[in-house]
C-alpha cells in the first residue's frame, strides 16, 4: 500500500475548482462545437467533438468516485447526460464500483470484474472461429481502436438485455432513453448534424479514445499488486483522461480527485513496485510501439478464477 498522501489545504482544491473547470469545458465545449459544427471544416469539427465526448467519459468516471461534491445526487446529475449515447450512467456507476469492489484477488477475473477484457476459457472455447478471431484481434492496440468500440457496445447491451428481473432495470433504461432523446434533439434536431455522422465520426472515435486509455490498465498476474499499470504521458492525454492513466495510483487511492493523483503517485514512489511491463514511461507512444499489432493480453483469462 502507498504511504498516506496529504495535500496542503487551498481554496482551489477544497472547492474542487479544477473539476468544475473541466465540467464547464466539457459541456460548454459540447454545446459550442455542436452549435457551430457546420461552420467548421468536417476534418476539424468531428475530431474535436470526439475528444470532448471522451473527456466527458473521464468526467463521468470522476463523478462515480464522489467528485466534485459530497452529494451523490449532484455528482450523478453532473455525469448523467449521455453525450455518447450508448452507455447508461447508472450502468457505468454500478459496474465500475463492482470493478473496484472485486478486490486485489478478483481484479481481471471475468466472473468477478465486470470491466475485465478477459473471457472465461470455457465460454471462449464455445465461440465460433470468426468470433474468436475478433476477440483475439481486440487484444492488439490497433484492434482495440478499430473494432473495440463495436465489441464493447455489443457486449454491454447484450448483457443488459439478458439480465433477469428486467422490470428492475426499467427505470435505468427509461432515464437513459430520456437522456438520449434530449441529446439527439439538440444534436440532430437543433444543430442539424446527421445522426449517421454523429454516430460514426464522433461517438465511435470517442469510444476508441477511451479504449486507448484502458488498453493497458490491467493484466492478469499471479501477484495482485502487479495487475495494474502506470502510463506516464503528455499533459494533453493526462487532462483528457483526468490522470486515470496513473491507474495503479487510482486503485490504491480511489478517493483522490484526478488533480491529486500525479503528486500522490510521485510521493508514494509506486513505480518501484510495478510488475514487469506494467510501467510505461514512454506514454502511449511506447504502448503503440509495443502492442499496435501484438496482443497485450490473451483473449482467455490465464487463471480463470480468484487467486
PDB file of C-alpha atoms in Angstrom:
ATOM      1  CA  UNK A   1       0.000   0.000   0.000  1.00  0.00           C
ATOM      2  CA  UNK A   2       1.260   3.529  -0.722  1.00  0.00           C
ATOM      3  CA  UNK A   3       2.188   5.883   2.047  1.00  0.00           C
ATOM      4  CA  UNK A   4      -0.607   8.219   3.176  1.00  0.00           C
ATOM      5  CA  UNK A   5      -0.935  11.238   0.919  1.00  0.00           C
ATOM      6  CA  UNK A   6      -1.622  14.634   2.460  1.00  0.00           C
ATOM      7  CA  UNK A   7      -2.202  17.739   0.368  1.00  0.00           C
ATOM      8  CA  UNK A   8      -1.891  21.253   1.722  1.00  0.00           C
ATOM      9  CA  UNK A   9      -5.314  22.849   2.003  1.00  0.00           C
ATOM     10  CA  UNK A  10      -6.184  25.542  -0.515  1.00  0.00           C
ATOM     11  CA  UNK A  11      -9.328  27.235  -1.767  1.00  0.00           C
ATOM     12  CA  UNK A  12      -8.572  25.949  -5.276  1.00  0.00           C
ATOM     13  CA  UNK A  13      -8.614  22.338  -4.146  1.00  0.00           C
ATOM     14  CA  UNK A  14     -11.087  22.494  -1.265  1.00  0.00           C
ATOM     15  CA  UNK A  15     -13.807  23.642  -3.650  1.00  0.00           C
ATOM     16  CA  UNK A  16     -12.728  21.192  -6.378  1.00  0.00           C
ATOM     17  CA  UNK A  17     -12.291  24.064  -8.814  1.00  0.00           C
ATOM     18  CA  UNK A  18     -10.205  22.006 -11.296  1.00  0.00           C
ATOM     19  CA  UNK A  19     -13.127  19.619 -11.713  1.00  0.00           C
ATOM     20  CA  UNK A  20     -15.639  22.435 -12.070  1.00  0.00           C
ATOM     21  CA  UNK A  21     -13.470  23.895 -14.836  1.00  0.00           C
ATOM     22  CA  UNK A  22     -13.496  20.506 -16.558  1.00  0.00           C
ATOM     23  CA  UNK A  23     -17.297  20.390 -16.241  1.00  0.00           C
ATOM     24  CA  UNK A  24     -17.526  23.826 -17.854  1.00  0.00           C
ATOM     25  CA  UNK A  25     -15.093  22.773 -20.567  1.00  0.00           C
ATOM     26  CA  UNK A  26     -16.905  19.525 -21.342  1.00  0.00           C
ATOM     27  CA  UNK A  27     -20.465  20.817 -21.525  1.00  0.00           C
ATOM     28  CA  UNK A  28     -19.524  24.254 -22.839  1.00  0.00           C
ATOM     29  CA  UNK A  29     -17.329  22.659 -25.476  1.00  0.00           C
ATOM     30  CA  UNK A  30     -20.061  20.210 -26.457  1.00  0.00           C
ATOM     31  CA  UNK A  31     -22.666  22.946 -26.873  1.00  0.00           C
ATOM     32  CA  UNK A  32     -20.289  25.249 -28.750  1.00  0.00           C
ATOM     33  CA  UNK A  33     -18.940  22.594 -31.116  1.00  0.00           C
ATOM     34  CA  UNK A  34     -22.343  21.157 -31.959  1.00  0.00           C
ATOM     35  CA  UNK A  35     -23.853  24.620 -32.467  1.00  0.00           C
ATOM     36  CA  UNK A  36     -21.001  25.718 -34.771  1.00  0.00           C
ATOM     37  CA  UNK A  37     -20.448  22.289 -36.342  1.00  0.00           C
ATOM     38  CA  UNK A  38     -21.341  23.332 -39.886  1.00  0.00           C
ATOM     39  CA  UNK A  39     -19.200  26.471 -39.651  1.00  0.00           C
ATOM     40  CA  UNK A  40     -16.087  24.350 -39.114  1.00  0.00           C
ATOM     41  CA  UNK A  41     -14.355  22.068 -41.615  1.00  0.00           C
ATOM     42  CA  UNK A  42     -15.504  18.463 -41.075  1.00  0.00           C
ATOM     43  CA  UNK A  43     -11.940  17.231 -40.541  1.00  0.00           C
ATOM     44  CA  UNK A  44     -11.740  19.553 -37.518  1.00  0.00           C
ATOM     45  CA  UNK A  45     -15.263  19.550 -36.076  1.00  0.00           C
ATOM     46  CA  UNK A  46     -15.729  15.780 -35.769  1.00  0.00           C
ATOM     47  CA  UNK A  47     -12.374  15.023 -34.063  1.00  0.00           C
ATOM     48  CA  UNK A  48     -12.833  17.922 -31.643  1.00  0.00           C
ATOM     49  CA  UNK A  49     -16.266  16.638 -30.675  1.00  0.00           C
ATOM     50  CA  UNK A  50     -14.894  13.113 -30.306  1.00  0.00           C
ATOM     51  CA  UNK A  51     -12.271  14.393 -27.874  1.00  0.00           C
ATOM     52  CA  UNK A  52     -14.958  16.260 -25.908  1.00  0.00           C
ATOM     53  CA  UNK A  53     -17.044  13.078 -25.643  1.00  0.00           C
ATOM     54  CA  UNK A  54     -14.016  11.097 -24.457  1.00  0.00           C
ATOM     55  CA  UNK A  55     -13.310  13.872 -21.931  1.00  0.00           C
ATOM     56  CA  UNK A  56     -16.923  13.585 -20.796  1.00  0.00           C
ATOM     57  CA  UNK A  57     -16.347   9.875 -20.170  1.00  0.00           C
ATOM     58  CA  UNK A  58     -13.410  10.776 -17.933  1.00  0.00           C
ATOM     59  CA  UNK A  59     -15.633  13.261 -16.100  1.00  0.00           C
ATOM     60  CA  UNK A  60     -18.276  10.576 -15.583  1.00  0.00           C
ATOM     61  CA  UNK A  61     -15.603   8.382 -14.006  1.00  0.00           C
ATOM     62  CA  UNK A  62     -14.708  11.230 -11.662  1.00  0.00           C
ATOM     63  CA  UNK A  63     -18.328  11.720 -10.565  1.00  0.00           C
ATOM     64  CA  UNK A  64     -18.667   7.994  -9.845  1.00  0.00           C
ATOM     65  CA  UNK A  65     -15.814   8.383  -7.357  1.00  0.00           C
ATOM     66  CA  UNK A  66     -17.685  11.066  -5.385  1.00  0.00           C
ATOM     67  CA  UNK A  67     -16.320  14.210  -7.004  1.00  0.00           C
ATOM     68  CA  UNK A  68     -16.637  17.151  -7.185  1.00  0.00           C
ATOM     69  CA  UNK A  69     -19.217  17.400  -4.347  1.00  0.00           C
ATOM     70  CA  UNK A  70     -20.183  15.373  -1.297  1.00  0.00           C
ATOM     71  CA  UNK A  71     -23.653  14.823  -2.725  1.00  0.00           C
ATOM     72  CA  UNK A  72     -24.093  11.620  -4.696  1.00  0.00           C
ATOM     73  CA  UNK A  73     -27.185  13.042  -6.384  1.00  0.00           C
ATOM     74  CA  UNK A  74     -25.406  16.183  -7.560  1.00  0.00           C
ATOM     75  CA  UNK A  75     -22.440  14.190  -8.808  1.00  0.00           C
ATOM     76  CA  UNK A  76     -24.753  11.787 -10.639  1.00  0.00           C
ATOM     77  CA  UNK A  77     -26.619  14.692 -12.227  1.00  0.00           C
ATOM     78  CA  UNK A  78     -23.317  16.128 -13.443  1.00  0.00           C
ATOM     79  CA  UNK A  79     -22.299  12.837 -15.037  1.00  0.00           C
ATOM     80  CA  UNK A  80     -25.696  11.605 -16.250  1.00  0.00           C
ATOM     81  CA  UNK A  81     -26.153  13.255 -19.691  1.00  0.00           C
ATOM     82  CA  UNK A  82     -25.413  10.512 -22.276  1.00  0.00           C
ATOM     83  CA  UNK A  83     -23.469  12.595 -24.772  1.00  0.00           C
ATOM     84  CA  UNK A  84     -22.014   9.421 -26.322  1.00  0.00           C
ATOM     85  CA  UNK A  85     -25.497   7.808 -26.344  1.00  0.00           C
ATOM     86  CA  UNK A  86     -24.507   4.175 -25.759  1.00  0.00           C
ATOM     87  CA  UNK A  87     -23.622   3.912 -22.052  1.00  0.00           C
ATOM     88  CA  UNK A  88     -26.275   4.467 -19.354  1.00  0.00           C
ATOM     89  CA  UNK A  89     -24.689   6.348 -16.470  1.00  0.00           C
ATOM     90  CA  UNK A  90     -26.342   4.118 -13.864  1.00  0.00           C
ATOM     91  CA  UNK A  91     -24.895   1.011 -15.527  1.00  0.00           C
ATOM     92  CA  UNK A  92     -21.427   2.564 -15.653  1.00  0.00           C
ATOM     93  CA  UNK A  93     -21.756   3.584 -11.996  1.00  0.00           C
ATOM     94  CA  UNK A  94     -22.790   0.091 -10.941  1.00  0.00           C
ATOM     95  CA  UNK A  95     -20.222  -1.859 -12.960  1.00  0.00           C
ATOM     96  CA  UNK A  96     -17.330   0.448 -12.171  1.00  0.00           C
ATOM     97  CA  UNK A  97     -17.864   0.220  -8.422  1.00  0.00           C
ATOM     98  CA  UNK A  98     -18.072  -3.561  -8.795  1.00  0.00           C
ATOM     99  CA  UNK A  99     -14.766  -3.403 -10.673  1.00  0.00           C
ATOM    100  CA  UNK A 100     -13.176  -1.696  -7.674  1.00  0.00           C
ATOM    101  CA  UNK A 101     -15.055  -3.963  -5.289  1.00  0.00           C
ATOM    102  CA  UNK A 102     -13.564  -7.067  -6.905  1.00  0.00           C
ATOM    103  CA  UNK A 103     -10.527  -6.510  -4.703  1.00  0.00           C
ATOM    104  CA  UNK A 104      -6.936  -7.398  -5.431  1.00  0.00           C
ATOM    105  CA  UNK A 105      -7.609 -11.088  -5.986  1.00  0.00           C
ATOM    106  CA  UNK A 106     -10.728 -10.664  -8.100  1.00  0.00           C
ATOM    107  CA  UNK A 107      -9.287  -7.983 -10.386  1.00  0.00           C
ATOM    108  CA  UNK A 108      -9.245  -9.083 -14.072  1.00  0.00           C
ATOM    109  CA  UNK A 109     -11.208 -12.297 -13.286  1.00  0.00           C
ATOM    110  CA  UNK A 110     -14.214 -12.257 -15.680  1.00  0.00           C
ATOM    111  CA  UNK A 111     -16.708 -13.677 -13.170  1.00  0.00           C
ATOM    112  CA  UNK A 112     -15.882 -11.000 -10.591  1.00  0.00           C
ATOM    113  CA  UNK A 113     -14.616  -7.998 -12.548  1.00  0.00           C
ATOM    114  CA  UNK A 114     -17.226  -6.571 -14.951  1.00  0.00           C
ATOM    115  CA  UNK A 115     -14.580  -4.408 -16.645  1.00  0.00           C
ATOM    116  CA  UNK A 116     -12.252  -7.315 -17.377  1.00  0.00           C
ATOM    117  CA  UNK A 117     -11.197  -7.634 -21.009  1.00  0.00           C
ATOM    118  CA  UNK A 118     -10.560 -11.330 -20.471  1.00  0.00           C
ATOM    119  CA  UNK A 119     -13.026 -14.075 -21.298  1.00  0.00           C
ATOM    120  CA  UNK A 120     -13.763 -17.220 -19.341  1.00  0.00           C
ATOM    121  CA  UNK A 121     -11.827 -20.041 -21.049  1.00  0.00           C
ATOM    122  CA  UNK A 122     -14.892 -22.301 -21.194  1.00  0.00           C
ATOM    123  CA  UNK A 123     -17.019 -19.574 -22.773  1.00  0.00           C
ATOM    124  CA  UNK A 124     -14.300 -18.636 -25.259  1.00  0.00           C
ATOM    125  CA  UNK A 125     -13.898 -22.234 -26.413  1.00  0.00           C
ATOM    126  CA  UNK A 126     -17.583 -22.267 -27.360  1.00  0.00           C
ATOM    127  CA  UNK A 127     -17.266 -19.311 -29.730  1.00  0.00           C
ATOM    128  CA  UNK A 128     -17.081 -19.791 -33.487  1.00  0.00           C
ATOM    129  CA  UNK A 129     -13.922 -19.089 -35.478  1.00  0.00           C
ATOM    130  CA  UNK A 130     -14.891 -15.554 -36.522  1.00  0.00           C
ATOM    131  CA  UNK A 131     -15.867 -14.509 -33.005  1.00  0.00           C
ATOM    132  CA  UNK A 132     -12.682 -15.948 -31.515  1.00  0.00           C
ATOM    133  CA  UNK A 133     -10.632 -14.156 -34.164  1.00  0.00           C
ATOM    134  CA  UNK A 134     -12.369 -10.852 -33.409  1.00  0.00           C
ATOM    135  CA  UNK A 135     -11.638 -11.146 -29.686  1.00  0.00           C
ATOM    136  CA  UNK A 136      -8.004 -12.014 -30.406  1.00  0.00           C
ATOM    137  CA  UNK A 137      -7.605  -9.015 -32.712  1.00  0.00           C
ATOM    138  CA  UNK A 138      -9.169  -6.884 -29.979  1.00  0.00           C
ATOM    139  CA  UNK A 139      -6.142  -7.699 -27.794  1.00  0.00           C
ATOM    140  CA  UNK A 140      -3.902  -5.591 -30.041  1.00  0.00           C
ATOM    141  CA  UNK A 141      -3.993  -1.814 -29.830  1.00  0.00           C
ATOM    142  CA  UNK A 142      -4.961  -1.493 -33.496  1.00  0.00           C
ATOM    143  CA  UNK A 143      -7.811  -3.925 -32.992  1.00  0.00           C
ATOM    144  CA  UNK A 144      -8.954  -2.216 -29.798  1.00  0.00           C
ATOM    145  CA  UNK A 145      -9.164   1.140 -31.558  1.00  0.00           C
ATOM    146  CA  UNK A 146     -10.865  -0.158 -34.721  1.00  0.00           C
ATOM    147  CA  UNK A 147     -13.251  -2.912 -33.602  1.00  0.00           C
ATOM    148  CA  UNK A 148     -13.052  -2.410 -29.841  1.00  0.00           C
ATOM    149  CA  UNK A 149     -15.927   0.101 -29.668  1.00  0.00           C
ATOM    150  CA  UNK A 150     -18.260  -2.252 -31.547  1.00  0.00           C
ATOM    151  CA  UNK A 151     -17.329  -5.124 -29.235  1.00  0.00           C
ATOM    152  CA  UNK A 152     -17.711  -3.006 -26.075  1.00  0.00           C
ATOM    153  CA  UNK A 153     -21.111  -1.621 -27.082  1.00  0.00           C
ATOM    154  CA  UNK A 154     -22.413  -5.008 -28.205  1.00  0.00           C
ATOM    155  CA  UNK A 155     -21.246  -6.775 -25.038  1.00  0.00           C
ATOM    156  CA  UNK A 156     -22.759  -4.161 -22.744  1.00  0.00           C
ATOM    157  CA  UNK A 157     -26.188  -4.166 -24.349  1.00  0.00           C
ATOM    158  CA  UNK A 158     -26.344  -7.922 -24.845  1.00  0.00           C
ATOM    159  CA  UNK A 159     -25.624  -8.284 -21.134  1.00  0.00           C
ATOM    160  CA  UNK A 160     -28.204  -5.646 -20.222  1.00  0.00           C
ATOM    161  CA  UNK A 161     -30.901  -7.278 -22.313  1.00  0.00           C
ATOM    162  CA  UNK A 162     -30.186 -10.693 -20.801  1.00  0.00           C
ATOM    163  CA  UNK A 163     -30.429  -9.540 -17.205  1.00  0.00           C
ATOM    164  CA  UNK A 164     -33.109 -11.089 -15.057  1.00  0.00           C
ATOM    165  CA  UNK A 165     -35.902  -9.066 -13.463  1.00  0.00           C
ATOM    166  CA  UNK A 166     -35.942  -6.643 -16.375  1.00  0.00           C
ATOM    167  CA  UNK A 167     -38.590  -4.580 -14.605  1.00  0.00           C
ATOM    168  CA  UNK A 168     -35.939  -3.539 -12.074  1.00  0.00           C
ATOM    169  CA  UNK A 169     -33.924  -2.081 -14.953  1.00  0.00           C
ATOM    170  CA  UNK A 170     -36.830  -0.209 -16.491  1.00  0.00           C
ATOM    171  CA  UNK A 171     -36.058   2.960 -14.536  1.00  0.00           C
ATOM    172  CA  UNK A 172     -32.444   2.911 -15.676  1.00  0.00           C
ATOM    173  CA  UNK A 173     -33.420   2.339 -19.282  1.00  0.00           C
ATOM    174  CA  UNK A 174     -36.141   4.980 -19.204  1.00  0.00           C
ATOM    175  CA  UNK A 175     -33.794   7.584 -17.727  1.00  0.00           C
ATOM    176  CA  UNK A 176     -31.216   6.725 -20.362  1.00  0.00           C
ATOM    177  CA  UNK A 177     -33.791   6.917 -23.154  1.00  0.00           C
ATOM    178  CA  UNK A 178     -34.847  10.366 -21.961  1.00  0.00           C
ATOM    179  CA  UNK A 179     -31.228  11.494 -21.919  1.00  0.00           C
ATOM    180  CA  UNK A 180     -30.591  10.133 -25.407  1.00  0.00           C
ATOM    181  CA  UNK A 181     -33.722  11.887 -26.684  1.00  0.00           C
ATOM    182  CA  UNK A 182     -32.528  15.198 -25.233  1.00  0.00           C
ATOM    183  CA  UNK A 183     -29.028  14.836 -26.677  1.00  0.00           C
ATOM    184  CA  UNK A 184     -30.301  13.839 -30.119  1.00  0.00           C
ATOM    185  CA  UNK A 185     -32.937  16.557 -30.006  1.00  0.00           C
ATOM    186  CA  UNK A 186     -30.113  19.064 -29.658  1.00  0.00           C
ATOM    187  CA  UNK A 187     -27.546  17.426 -31.949  1.00  0.00           C
ATOM    188  CA  UNK A 188     -29.845  16.302 -34.765  1.00  0.00           C
ATOM    189  CA  UNK A 189     -32.926  18.479 -34.292  1.00  0.00           C
ATOM    190  CA  UNK A 190     -31.412  21.843 -33.394  1.00  0.00           C
ATOM    191  CA  UNK A 191     -27.860  21.642 -34.746  1.00  0.00           C
ATOM    192  CA  UNK A 192     -28.817  19.631 -37.849  1.00  0.00           C
ATOM    193  CA  UNK A 193     -25.929  17.170 -37.537  1.00  0.00           C
ATOM    194  CA  UNK A 194     -26.903  13.947 -39.344  1.00  0.00           C
ATOM    195  CA  UNK A 195     -27.343  11.054 -36.931  1.00  0.00           C
ATOM    196  CA  UNK A 196     -25.126   8.761 -39.005  1.00  0.00           C
ATOM    197  CA  UNK A 197     -22.351  11.359 -38.984  1.00  0.00           C
ATOM    198  CA  UNK A 198     -22.622  11.837 -35.222  1.00  0.00           C
ATOM    199  CA  UNK A 199     -22.530   8.085 -34.601  1.00  0.00           C
ATOM    200  CA  UNK A 200     -19.701   7.208 -36.986  1.00  0.00           C
ATOM    201  CA  UNK A 201     -17.493  10.316 -36.909  1.00  0.00           C
ATOM    202  CA  UNK A 202     -17.974  11.434 -33.302  1.00  0.00           C
ATOM    203  CA  UNK A 203     -19.322   8.737 -30.981  1.00  0.00           C
ATOM    204  CA  UNK A 204     -17.358   5.779 -32.347  1.00  0.00           C
ATOM    205  CA  UNK A 205     -13.963   7.565 -32.298  1.00  0.00           C
ATOM    206  CA  UNK A 206     -14.693   8.870 -28.797  1.00  0.00           C
ATOM    207  CA  UNK A 207     -15.077   5.293 -27.571  1.00  0.00           C
ATOM    208  CA  UNK A 208     -11.794   4.427 -29.299  1.00  0.00           C
ATOM    209  CA  UNK A 209     -10.081   7.205 -27.339  1.00  0.00           C
ATOM    210  CA  UNK A 210     -11.437   5.858 -24.063  1.00  0.00           C
ATOM    211  CA  UNK A 211     -10.310   2.362 -25.023  1.00  0.00           C
ATOM    212  CA  UNK A 212      -6.817   3.714 -25.711  1.00  0.00           C
ATOM    213  CA  UNK A 213      -6.643   4.722 -22.063  1.00  0.00           C
ATOM    214  CA  UNK A 214      -7.939   1.420 -20.753  1.00  0.00           C
ATOM    215  CA  UNK A 215      -5.907  -0.767 -23.134  1.00  0.00           C
ATOM    216  CA  UNK A 216      -3.006  -1.449 -20.747  1.00  0.00           C
ATOM    217  CA  UNK A 217      -4.742  -0.656 -17.457  1.00  0.00           C
ATOM    218  CA  UNK A 218      -4.918  -4.252 -16.230  1.00  0.00           C
ATOM    219  CA  UNK A 219      -3.265  -7.576 -16.944  1.00  0.00           C
ATOM    220  CA  UNK A 220      -3.651 -10.872 -15.116  1.00  0.00           C
ATOM    221  CA  UNK A 221      -0.713 -11.711 -12.861  1.00  0.00           C
ATOM    222  CA  UNK A 222      -0.133 -14.164 -10.037  1.00  0.00           C
ATOM    223  CA  UNK A 223       0.764 -11.244  -7.777  1.00  0.00           C
ATOM    224  CA  UNK A 224      -2.301  -8.972  -7.459  1.00  0.00           C
ATOM    225  CA  UNK A 225      -0.182  -5.829  -6.989  1.00  0.00           C
ATOM    226  CA  UNK A 226       1.258  -6.399 -10.466  1.00  0.00           C
ATOM    227  CA  UNK A 227      -2.090  -6.306 -12.269  1.00  0.00           C
ATOM    228  CA  UNK A 228      -2.433  -2.545 -12.689  1.00  0.00           C
ATOM    229  CA  UNK A 229      -0.394  -0.159 -14.828  1.00  0.00           C
ATOM    230  CA  UNK A 230       1.115   3.300 -14.754  1.00  0.00           C
ATOM    231  CA  UNK A 231       1.380   5.229 -18.029  1.00  0.00           C
ATOM    232  CA  UNK A 232       3.406   8.434 -17.912  1.00  0.00           C
ATOM    233  CA  UNK A 233       2.118  10.599 -20.705  1.00  0.00           C
ATOM    234  CA  UNK A 234       1.898  14.073 -22.219  1.00  0.00           C
ATOM    235  CA  UNK A 235      -0.185  16.630 -20.270  1.00  0.00           C
ATOM    236  CA  UNK A 236      -2.730  16.670 -23.108  1.00  0.00           C
ATOM    237  CA  UNK A 237      -3.534  12.985 -22.615  1.00  0.00           C
ATOM    238  CA  UNK A 238      -3.361  13.341 -18.847  1.00  0.00           C
ATOM    239  CA  UNK A 239      -6.014  16.071 -18.996  1.00  0.00           C
ATOM    240  CA  UNK A 240      -8.164  14.144 -21.464  1.00  0.00           C
ATOM    241  CA  UNK A 241      -8.080  11.070 -19.229  1.00  0.00           C
ATOM    242  CA  UNK A 242      -8.099  13.082 -15.973  1.00  0.00           C
ATOM    243  CA  UNK A 243      -4.946  11.250 -14.871  1.00  0.00           C
ATOM    244  CA  UNK A 244      -6.670   7.880 -14.900  1.00  0.00           C
ATOM    245  CA  UNK A 245      -3.672   6.571 -16.829  1.00  0.00           C
ATOM    246  CA  UNK A 246      -1.927   6.603 -13.427  1.00  0.00           C
ATOM    247  CA  UNK A 247      -4.149   3.636 -12.816  1.00  0.00           C
ATOM    248  CA  UNK A 248      -2.230   1.888 -10.077  1.00  0.00           C
ATOM    249  CA  UNK A 249      -2.383   5.061  -8.007  1.00  0.00           C
ATOM    250  CA  UNK A 250      -6.094   5.384  -8.726  1.00  0.00           C
ATOM    251  CA  UNK A 251      -6.753   1.844  -7.499  1.00  0.00           C
ATOM    252  CA  UNK A 252      -4.614   2.422  -4.421  1.00  0.00           C
ATOM    253  CA  UNK A 253      -6.449   5.676  -3.606  1.00  0.00           C
ATOM    254  CA  UNK A 254      -9.783   5.762  -5.476  1.00  0.00           C
ATOM    255  CA  UNK A 255     -10.920   8.558  -3.167  1.00  0.00           C
ATOM    256  CA  UNK A 256      -8.412  11.060  -4.558  1.00  0.00           C
ATOM    257  CA  UNK A 257      -9.619  13.592  -7.138  1.00  0.00           C
ATOM    258  CA  UNK A 258      -7.896  13.498 -10.505  1.00  0.00           C
ATOM    259  CA  UNK A 259      -5.735  16.560  -9.882  1.00  0.00           C
ATOM    260  CA  UNK A 260      -4.132  14.984  -6.796  1.00  0.00           C
ATOM    261  CA  UNK A 261      -3.089  11.738  -8.477  1.00  0.00           C
ATOM    262  CA  UNK A 262       0.239  12.835 -10.061  1.00  0.00           C
ATOM    263  CA  UNK A 263       1.734  14.214  -6.854  1.00  0.00           C
ATOM    264  CA  UNK A 264       0.340  11.325  -4.816  1.00  0.00           C
ATOM    265  CA  UNK A 265       1.914   8.839  -7.201  1.00  0.00           C
ATOM    266  CA  UNK A 266       5.310  10.519  -7.110  1.00  0.00           C
ATOM    267  CA  UNK A 267       5.230  10.785  -3.323  1.00  0.00           C
ATOM    268  CA  UNK A 268       4.322   7.122  -2.972  1.00  0.00           C
ATOM    269  CA  UNK A 269       7.052   6.070  -5.435  1.00  0.00           C
ATOM    270  CA  UNK A 270       4.767   3.377  -6.799  1.00  0.00           C
ATOM    271  CA  UNK A 271       6.899   2.941  -9.891  1.00  0.00           C
ATOM    272  CA  UNK A 272       9.346   0.865  -7.834  1.00  0.00           C
ATOM    273  CA  UNK A 273       6.613  -1.686  -7.090  1.00  0.00           C
ATOM    274  CA  UNK A 274       5.234  -2.257 -10.578  1.00  0.00           C
ATOM    275  CA  UNK A 275       5.123  -5.624 -12.243  1.00  0.00           C
ATOM    276  CA  UNK A 276       7.191  -6.393 -15.317  1.00  0.00           C
ATOM    277  CA  UNK A 277       5.939  -4.462 -18.324  1.00  0.00           C
ATOM    278  CA  UNK A 278       3.302  -2.539 -16.362  1.00  0.00           C
ATOM    279  CA  UNK A 279       5.152   0.764 -16.260  1.00  0.00           C
ATOM    280  CA  UNK A 280       5.160   2.773 -19.472  1.00  0.00           C
ATOM    281  CA  UNK A 281       7.424   5.815 -19.019  1.00  0.00           C
ATOM    282  CA  UNK A 282       7.242   6.470 -22.772  1.00  0.00           C
ATOM    283  CA  UNK A 283       3.494   7.035 -22.651  1.00  0.00           C
ATOM    284  CA  UNK A 284       1.092   5.890 -25.322  1.00  0.00           C
ATOM    285  CA  UNK A 285       3.805   6.077 -27.976  1.00  0.00           C
ATOM    286  CA  UNK A 286       5.571   3.287 -26.120  1.00  0.00           C
ATOM    287  CA  UNK A 287       2.304   1.371 -25.810  1.00  0.00           C
ATOM    288  CA  UNK A 288       1.739   1.691 -29.564  1.00  0.00           C
ATOM    289  CA  UNK A 289       5.288   0.638 -30.428  1.00  0.00           C
ATOM    290  CA  UNK A 290       4.970  -2.475 -28.294  1.00  0.00           C
ATOM    291  CA  UNK A 291       1.386  -3.532 -28.868  1.00  0.00           C
ATOM    292  CA  UNK A 292      -0.009  -1.933 -32.021  1.00  0.00           C
ATOM    293  CA  UNK A 293      -0.128  -5.307 -33.762  1.00  0.00           C
ATOM    294  CA  UNK A 294       0.896  -7.557 -30.880  1.00  0.00           C
ATOM    295  CA  UNK A 295      -1.541  -8.709 -28.173  1.00  0.00           C
ATOM    296  CA  UNK A 296      -1.143  -7.097 -24.772  1.00  0.00           C
ATOM    297  CA  UNK A 297      -3.151  -9.872 -23.146  1.00  0.00           C
ATOM    298  CA  UNK A 298      -4.634 -13.185 -24.234  1.00  0.00           C
ATOM    299  CA  UNK A 299      -8.331 -13.477 -25.002  1.00  0.00           C
ATOM    300  CA  UNK A 300      -8.768 -16.170 -22.344  1.00  0.00           C
ATOM    301  CA  UNK A 301      -8.037 -15.465 -18.705  1.00  0.00           C
ATOM    302  CA  UNK A 302      -4.874 -17.438 -17.825  1.00  0.00           C
ATOM    303  CA  UNK A 303      -6.208 -18.444 -14.412  1.00  0.00           C
ATOM    304  CA  UNK A 304      -9.968 -18.159 -14.831  1.00  0.00           C
ATOM    305  CA  UNK A 305     -10.518 -17.916 -11.106  1.00  0.00           C
ATOM    306  CA  UNK A 306      -9.625 -15.958  -7.994  1.00  0.00           C
ATOM    307  CA  UNK A 307      -6.015 -16.433  -6.966  1.00  0.00           C
TER     308      UNK A 307
END
